[in-house]
Amino acid sequence: MNKINHIAIIMDGNGRWGRKKKKSRNFGHLNGINVIEKIVKNSIKINIPILTFFTFSTENWKRPKKEINFLFKLIDHYFTKEINNLIKNNIRINIIGNIKTLPKKVKNKLYESMKRTRKCKKIIVNLAINYGSKNEILEALNKLKRKNQNVSIKSFELNLQTKGIPNPDILIRTGGKRRLSNFMLWQLAYSELYFINKLWPDFNISDYNKIIRHFKKVKRNFGKI
Ligand code: IPE
Ligand code: IPE
Ligand code: MG
């Protein structure tokens, strides 16, 4: 049985879900949060140590301002409301992506959430916010160059934003598109990929557990036979 260290999720389809319900795209984003909570809770129950959720990509800045503002407001409100529960449930929040250039209010909230949950041990929840894999790779190379270090797989990985985090064993993308959209291009080199047609707000624990059951039995070769 394969062991799971890390599951990464591209939560796609919120906007379409909102429109399908004859409401706004933002209504879909709002409902997407409940699914994150359920997945985290279930992951704790089945001892998954690390989760990563793709929350906002470097390309998502191309969306209408109204939607972008809503997404950041949602993140800000969520952590304001839930930070004590996260601590109580022993959930550590970590952010990957370029936080520095985010609006000040949400930036401070994210730093505060990381700081206040830093001793939590039950699960690490990584949120990829303003994250783009190509940027991450170039930044890692530039860091090595500045430090005059050799480029090796090991030194390179130590300069990625995922430093210290094992590569995902499983990638799940909901929403029916079969693409990576600039997410963890390096880290997913040997992950098992699951593309699900359901839109993110419709994704449920039974879908999640089915993927995990399937993964556990996959023969992972890593080049061997
Ligand atoms: C959520 O899904 C992903 C985020 C950027 C938050 P989308 O907003 O991309 O929804 P669709 O794919 O347009 O339906
Ligand atoms: C990927 O979804 C980004 C996140 C889930 C945050 P997108 O909806 O932005 O991806 P594309 O643009 O359809 O490839
Ligand atoms: Mg989308």
Coordinates of C-alpha atoms and ligand atoms in Angstrom, one line a residue:
M1 CA 0.0 0.0 0.0
N2 CA 1.4 3.4 -1.0
K3 CA 1.9 5.9 1.8
I4 CA 0.6 9.4 1.5
N5 CA 2.7 12.3 2.6
H6 CA 1.2 15.1 0.6
I7 CA -2.0 15.7 -1.5
A8 CA -2.2 18.8 -3.7
I9 CA -5.5 20.1 -5.1
I10 CA -6.3 22.4 -7.9
M11 CA -9.8 23.6 -6.8
D12 CA -11.3 24.5 -10.2
G13 CA -14.9 25.1 -11.2
N14 CA -16.2 27.6 -8.6
G15 CA -17.3 30.2 -11.1
R16 CA -19.1 27.7 -13.3
W17 CA -20.9 26.3 -10.3
G18 CA -22.1 29.7 -9.2
R19 CA -23.4 30.4 -12.7
K20 CA -25.1 27.0 -12.9
K21 CA -27.0 27.9 -9.8
K22 CA -28.1 31.1 -11.5
K23 CA -26.0 33.1 -9.1
S24 CA -22.7 34.9 -9.4
R25 CA -19.2 33.3 -9.9
N26 CA -18.4 34.7 -6.4
F27 CA -21.3 32.6 -5.0
G28 CA -19.3 29.6 -6.2
H29 CA -16.1 30.8 -4.5
L30 CA -18.1 31.2 -1.2
N31 CA -19.4 27.7 -1.4
G32 CA -15.9 26.3 -2.3
I33 CA -14.7 27.1 1.2
N34 CA -17.0 24.6 2.8
V35 CA -15.4 21.9 0.7
I36 CA -11.9 22.9 1.8
E37 CA -13.0 22.6 5.4
K38 CA -14.5 19.1 4.9
I39 CA -11.4 17.9 3.0
V40 CA -9.1 19.2 5.8
K41 CA -11.3 17.6 8.5
N42 CA -11.4 14.2 6.7
S43 CA -7.6 14.4 6.0
I44 CA -6.9 14.8 9.7
K45 CA -9.1 11.8 10.4
I46 CA -7.2 9.6 8.0
N47 CA -3.8 10.9 8.9
I48 CA -2.8 12.8 5.8
P49 CA 0.1 15.0 7.0
I50 CA 0.2 17.7 4.3
L51 CA -2.4 19.3 2.0
T52 CA -1.9 22.0 -0.6
F53 CA -4.7 24.0 -2.1
F54 CA -4.2 26.1 -5.2
T55 CA -6.0 29.2 -4.2
F56 CA -4.9 32.0 -6.4
S57 CA -2.5 31.8 -9.4
T58 CA -0.2 34.4 -10.7
E59 CA -2.4 34.3 -13.8
N60 CA -5.6 34.9 -11.9
W61 CA -4.7 38.7 -11.8
K62 CA -6.2 38.8 -15.3
R63 CA -9.7 38.3 -13.8
P64 CA -12.1 41.3 -13.2
K65 CA -11.1 43.4 -10.3
K66 CA -14.4 42.7 -8.6
E67 CA -13.8 38.9 -8.5
I68 CA -10.2 39.4 -7.3
N69 CA -11.3 41.7 -4.5
F70 CA -13.9 39.2 -3.5
L71 CA -11.4 36.4 -3.3
F72 CA -9.0 38.3 -1.1
K73 CA -11.9 39.5 1.1
L74 CA -13.0 35.9 1.5
I75 CA -9.5 34.8 2.6
D76 CA -9.2 37.8 5.0
H77 CA -12.7 37.1 6.5
Y78 CA -12.1 33.4 6.8
F79 CA -8.9 33.7 8.8
T80 CA -10.4 36.5 11.0
K81 CA -13.3 34.2 11.9
E82 CA -11.6 30.8 12.0
I83 CA -8.1 31.4 13.4
N84 CA -9.0 30.3 16.9
N85 CA -10.6 27.1 15.6
L86 CA -7.6 26.4 13.5
I87 CA -5.4 26.6 16.5
K88 CA -7.8 24.5 18.6
N89 CA -7.9 21.8 15.9
N90 CA -4.1 21.8 15.7
I91 CA -4.0 22.9 12.0
R92 CA -0.9 24.6 10.8
I93 CA -1.3 27.2 8.0
N94 CA 1.5 27.8 5.6
I95 CA 1.5 30.0 2.5
I96 CA 3.4 29.4 -0.7
G97 CA 3.5 32.0 -3.4
N98 CA 4.4 35.6 -3.5
I99 CA 2.6 37.1 -0.5
K100 CA 4.7 40.2 -0.5
T101 CA 2.9 41.9 -3.3
L102 CA -0.6 41.1 -2.0
P103 CA -2.9 43.9 -0.7
K104 CA -1.6 44.9 2.7
K105 CA -4.7 43.8 4.8
V106 CA -4.7 40.2 3.4
K107 CA -0.9 40.0 3.5
N108 CA -0.8 40.9 7.2
K109 CA -3.7 38.4 7.9
L110 CA -1.8 35.6 6.2
Y111 CA 1.5 36.4 8.1
E112 CA -0.5 36.4 11.3
S113 CA -2.2 33.1 10.5
M114 CA 1.1 31.4 9.8
K115 CA 2.6 32.8 12.9
R116 CA -0.2 31.9 15.2
T117 CA -0.5 28.3 13.9
R118 CA 3.2 27.6 13.6
K119 CA 3.2 25.1 16.5
C120 CA 0.2 23.2 15.3
K121 CA 1.1 19.6 14.6
K122 CA -1.9 17.7 13.3
I123 CA -1.7 18.7 9.7
I124 CA 0.0 21.3 7.5
V125 CA -2.4 23.1 5.2
N126 CA -0.5 24.9 2.4
L127 CA -2.3 27.6 0.5
A128 CA -0.8 28.5 -2.8
I129 CA -1.7 32.2 -3.1
N130 CA -0.3 34.4 -5.9
Y131 CA 1.6 31.2 -6.8
G132 CA 3.0 30.4 -10.2
S133 CA 5.4 27.6 -10.8
K134 CA 7.4 29.3 -13.6
N135 CA 8.1 32.2 -11.3
E136 CA 9.1 29.9 -8.5
I137 CA 11.5 28.0 -10.7
L138 CA 13.2 31.2 -12.0
E139 CA 13.4 32.7 -8.5
A140 CA 15.1 29.5 -7.2
L141 CA 17.7 29.7 -10.0
N142 CA 18.3 33.4 -9.4
K143 CA 18.7 32.7 -5.6
L144 CA 21.3 30.1 -6.4
K145 CA 23.1 32.4 -8.8
R146 CA 23.2 35.2 -6.2
K147 CA 24.6 32.9 -3.6
N148 CA 27.1 31.6 -6.2
Q149 CA 25.9 28.0 -5.5
N150 CA 26.0 25.1 -7.9
V151 CA 22.7 24.0 -9.4
S152 CA 21.8 20.5 -8.4
I153 CA 18.5 18.8 -7.8
K154 CA 19.1 19.1 -4.1
S155 CA 20.2 22.8 -4.0
F156 CA 17.5 23.7 -6.4
E157 CA 14.7 22.1 -4.3
L158 CA 16.1 23.9 -1.2
N159 CA 15.4 27.2 -3.0
L160 CA 11.9 26.4 -4.1
Q161 CA 8.9 27.8 -2.1
T162 CA 8.1 24.2 -1.2
K163 CA 11.4 23.8 0.6
G164 CA 11.1 21.1 3.3
I165 CA 7.7 19.9 1.9
P166 CA 7.8 16.5 0.2
N167 CA 6.6 16.4 -3.4
P168 CA 2.8 15.6 -3.7
D169 CA 2.0 11.9 -4.0
I170 CA -1.4 12.8 -5.4
L171 CA -2.7 15.8 -7.5
I172 CA -6.4 16.3 -7.8
R173 CA -7.9 18.8 -10.2
T174 CA -11.7 19.2 -10.2
G175 CA -13.6 21.1 -12.8
G176 CA -13.0 18.9 -15.9
K177 CA -9.9 20.5 -17.3
R178 CA -6.9 18.3 -17.8
R179 CA -4.1 20.8 -17.3
L180 CA -1.8 22.0 -14.6
S181 CA -2.2 25.8 -15.1
N182 CA 1.3 26.6 -13.9
F183 CA 1.0 24.7 -10.7
M184 CA 4.0 22.8 -9.1
L185 CA 5.5 21.9 -12.5
W186 CA 8.7 20.6 -10.9
Q187 CA 7.1 19.0 -7.8
L188 CA 4.5 17.0 -9.7
A189 CA 7.1 15.1 -11.8
Y190 CA 6.2 11.8 -10.3
S191 CA 2.8 12.4 -8.7
E192 CA -0.3 10.4 -9.5
L193 CA -2.7 12.7 -11.3
Y194 CA -6.5 12.6 -10.8
F195 CA -8.7 14.8 -13.1
I196 CA -12.3 15.0 -11.8
N197 CA -15.2 16.3 -13.8
K198 CA -17.2 17.6 -10.8
L199 CA -17.0 21.3 -10.1
W200 CA -15.1 22.1 -6.8
P201 CA -18.2 23.0 -4.7
D202 CA -19.7 19.6 -5.6
F203 CA -16.6 17.6 -4.7
N204 CA -17.2 15.5 -1.6
I205 CA -15.6 13.2 0.9
S206 CA -16.7 10.2 -0.9
D207 CA -15.0 11.4 -4.1
Y208 CA -11.9 12.1 -2.1
N209 CA -11.8 8.8 -0.3
K210 CA -12.3 7.0 -3.6
I211 CA -9.2 8.7 -5.0
I212 CA -7.2 7.8 -2.0
R213 CA -8.3 4.1 -2.1
H214 CA -7.3 4.0 -5.8
F215 CA -3.9 5.6 -5.1
K216 CA -3.0 3.2 -2.4
K217 CA -3.1 0.4 -4.8
V218 CA -1.2 2.0 -7.7
K219 CA 2.1 0.5 -8.6
R220 CA 4.5 3.4 -8.5
N221 CA 7.5 2.5 -10.6
F222 CA 9.7 5.6 -10.5
G223 CA 11.4 4.3 -13.6
K224 CA 12.0 0.8 -12.2
I225 CA 10.0 -2.3 -13.2
Ligands
IPE1 C1 -11.8 28.4 -8.7 O1 -12.4 28.1 -9.8 C2 -10.3 28.7 -8.9 C3 -9.9 30.0 -8.4 C4 -9.2 30.8 -9.1 C5 -10.3 30.5 -7.1 P1 -12.7 29.1 -11.0 O2 -12.9 30.5 -10.5 O3 -11.5 29.0 -12.0 O4 -14.0 28.6 -11.6 P2 -14.3 28.3 -13.2 O5 -13.2 27.4 -13.6 O6 -14.2 29.6 -13.9 O7 -15.6 27.7 -13.2
IPE2 C1 -6.3 27.3 -11.7 O1 -7.5 27.5 -12.1 C2 -6.0 28.2 -10.5 C3 -6.6 27.9 -9.3 C4 -7.3 26.9 -9.0 C5 -6.3 28.8 -8.2 P1 -7.8 28.5 -13.3 O2 -9.3 28.4 -13.6 O3 -7.2 29.8 -13.1 O4 -7.1 27.8 -14.5 P2 -7.2 28.0 -16.1 O5 -7.0 29.5 -16.3 O6 -8.6 27.5 -16.5 O7 -6.2 27.2 -16.7
MG3 MG -11.2 27.8 -13.6

